[in-house]
Short mmCIF file of C-alpha atoms in Angstrom, two decimals:
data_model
loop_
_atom_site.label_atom_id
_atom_site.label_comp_id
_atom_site.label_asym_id
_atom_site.label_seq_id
_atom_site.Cartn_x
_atom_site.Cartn_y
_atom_site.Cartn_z
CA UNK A 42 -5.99 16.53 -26.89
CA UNK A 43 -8.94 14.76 -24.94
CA UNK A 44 -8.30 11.43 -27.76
CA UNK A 45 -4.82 11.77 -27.09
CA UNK A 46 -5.42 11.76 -23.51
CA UNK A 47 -7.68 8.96 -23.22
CA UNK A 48 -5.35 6.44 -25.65
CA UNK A 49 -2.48 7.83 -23.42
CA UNK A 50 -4.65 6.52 -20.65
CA UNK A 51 -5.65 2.72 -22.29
CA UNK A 52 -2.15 2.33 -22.83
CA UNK A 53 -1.15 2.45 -19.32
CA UNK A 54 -3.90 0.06 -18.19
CA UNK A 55 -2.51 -2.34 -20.61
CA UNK A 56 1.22 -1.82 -19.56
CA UNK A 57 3.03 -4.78 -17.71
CA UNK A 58 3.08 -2.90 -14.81
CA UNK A 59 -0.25 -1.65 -14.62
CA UNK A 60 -1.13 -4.62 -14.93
CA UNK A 61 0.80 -6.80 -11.92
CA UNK A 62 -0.01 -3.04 -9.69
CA UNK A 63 -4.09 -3.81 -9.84
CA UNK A 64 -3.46 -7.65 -9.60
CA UNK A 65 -1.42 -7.43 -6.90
CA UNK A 66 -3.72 -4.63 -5.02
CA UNK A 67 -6.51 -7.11 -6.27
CA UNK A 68 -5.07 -10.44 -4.59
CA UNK A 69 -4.38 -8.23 -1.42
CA UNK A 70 -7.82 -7.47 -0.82
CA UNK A 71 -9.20 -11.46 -1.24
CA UNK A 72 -5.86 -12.55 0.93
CA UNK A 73 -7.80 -13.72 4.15
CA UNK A 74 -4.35 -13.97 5.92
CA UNK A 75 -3.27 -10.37 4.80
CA UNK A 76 -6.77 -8.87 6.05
CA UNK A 77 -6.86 -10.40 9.44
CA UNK A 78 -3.18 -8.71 9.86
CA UNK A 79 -4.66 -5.98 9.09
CA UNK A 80 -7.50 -5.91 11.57
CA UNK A 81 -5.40 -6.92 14.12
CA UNK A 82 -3.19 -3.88 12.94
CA UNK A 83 -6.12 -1.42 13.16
CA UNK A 84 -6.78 -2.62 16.58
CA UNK A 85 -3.56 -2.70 18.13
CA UNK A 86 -3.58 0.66 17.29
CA UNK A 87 -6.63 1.52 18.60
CA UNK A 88 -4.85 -0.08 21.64
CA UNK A 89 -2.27 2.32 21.37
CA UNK A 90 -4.03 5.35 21.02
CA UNK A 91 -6.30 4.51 23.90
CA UNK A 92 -3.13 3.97 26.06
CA UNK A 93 -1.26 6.92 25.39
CA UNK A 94 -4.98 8.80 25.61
CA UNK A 95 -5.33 7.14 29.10
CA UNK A 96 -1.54 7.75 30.31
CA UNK A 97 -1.20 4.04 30.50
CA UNK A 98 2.68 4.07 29.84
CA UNK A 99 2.88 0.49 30.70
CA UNK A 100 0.55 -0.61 28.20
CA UNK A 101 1.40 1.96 25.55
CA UNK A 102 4.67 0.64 25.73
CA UNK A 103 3.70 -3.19 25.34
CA UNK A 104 1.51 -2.44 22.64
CA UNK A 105 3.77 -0.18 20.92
CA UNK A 106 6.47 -3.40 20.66
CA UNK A 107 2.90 -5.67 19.68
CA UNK A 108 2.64 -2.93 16.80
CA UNK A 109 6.31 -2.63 15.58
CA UNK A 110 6.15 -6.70 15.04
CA UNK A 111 3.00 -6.90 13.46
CA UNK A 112 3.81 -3.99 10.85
CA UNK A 113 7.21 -6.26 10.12
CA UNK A 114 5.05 -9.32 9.70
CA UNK A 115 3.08 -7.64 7.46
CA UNK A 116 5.91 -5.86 5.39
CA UNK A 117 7.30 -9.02 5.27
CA UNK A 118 4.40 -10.82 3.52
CA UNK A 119 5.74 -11.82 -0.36
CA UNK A 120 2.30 -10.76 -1.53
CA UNK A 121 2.42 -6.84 0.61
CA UNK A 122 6.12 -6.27 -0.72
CA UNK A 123 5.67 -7.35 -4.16
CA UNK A 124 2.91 -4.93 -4.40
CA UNK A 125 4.89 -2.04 -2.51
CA UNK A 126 7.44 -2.72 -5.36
CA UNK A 127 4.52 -2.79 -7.98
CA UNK A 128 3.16 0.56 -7.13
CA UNK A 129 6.29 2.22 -6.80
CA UNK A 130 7.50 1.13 -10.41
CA UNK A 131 4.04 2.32 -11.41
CA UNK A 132 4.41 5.93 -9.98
CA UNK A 133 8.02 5.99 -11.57
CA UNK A 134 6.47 5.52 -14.97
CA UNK A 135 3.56 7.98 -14.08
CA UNK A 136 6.14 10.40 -12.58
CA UNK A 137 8.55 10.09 -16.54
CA UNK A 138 4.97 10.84 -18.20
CA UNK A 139 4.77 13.39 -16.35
CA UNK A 140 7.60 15.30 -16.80
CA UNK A 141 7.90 14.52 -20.31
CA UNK A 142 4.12 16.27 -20.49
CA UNK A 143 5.49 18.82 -19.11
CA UNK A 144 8.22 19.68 -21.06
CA UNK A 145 6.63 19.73 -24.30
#
């Protein structure tokens, strides 16, 4: 079962999908553009937090708006919605293995 297993395993990391899912992740994390966003992201929301923590309506609200666009700049980015498409045609695969595993 273990040999089974394991080939089962090598198989998917040599599928097309597989594949394009690590790639993708991969060219994400070197993407200077896409990591910036994201710090920006992180701190905005830091922003946020510290707002709503401070009952600084005003600002919560103005950085609540800041947040909303940046997240649609970022969903919007070829390389971050290729890879959201990527992963979840990966976990429909994983998800068929799955059941078919568990029917037998």
């Amino acid at each position: 079962m273990y040999k089974t297993a394991k080939e089962l395993n090598n198989e998917l990391k040599k599928s097309k999908l597989s594949q394009e899912y690590f790639s993708l992740k991969e060219n994400i994390l070197k993407d200077k553009n896409i990591q910036e966003l994201l710090n920006v992201i992180q701190s905005t929301q830091k922003e946020v937090k510290n707002a709503l923590k401070n009952n600084d309506l005003e600002t919560y609200k103005i950085k609540t708006k800041s947040l909303e666009i940046l997240k649609e700049e970022f969903i919007n980015q070829p390389l971050i919605n290729n890879y959201i498409i990527a992963k979840h045609d990966l976990y429909e695969l994983l998800e068929q293995i799955v059941n078919i595993l568990s029917f037998d």
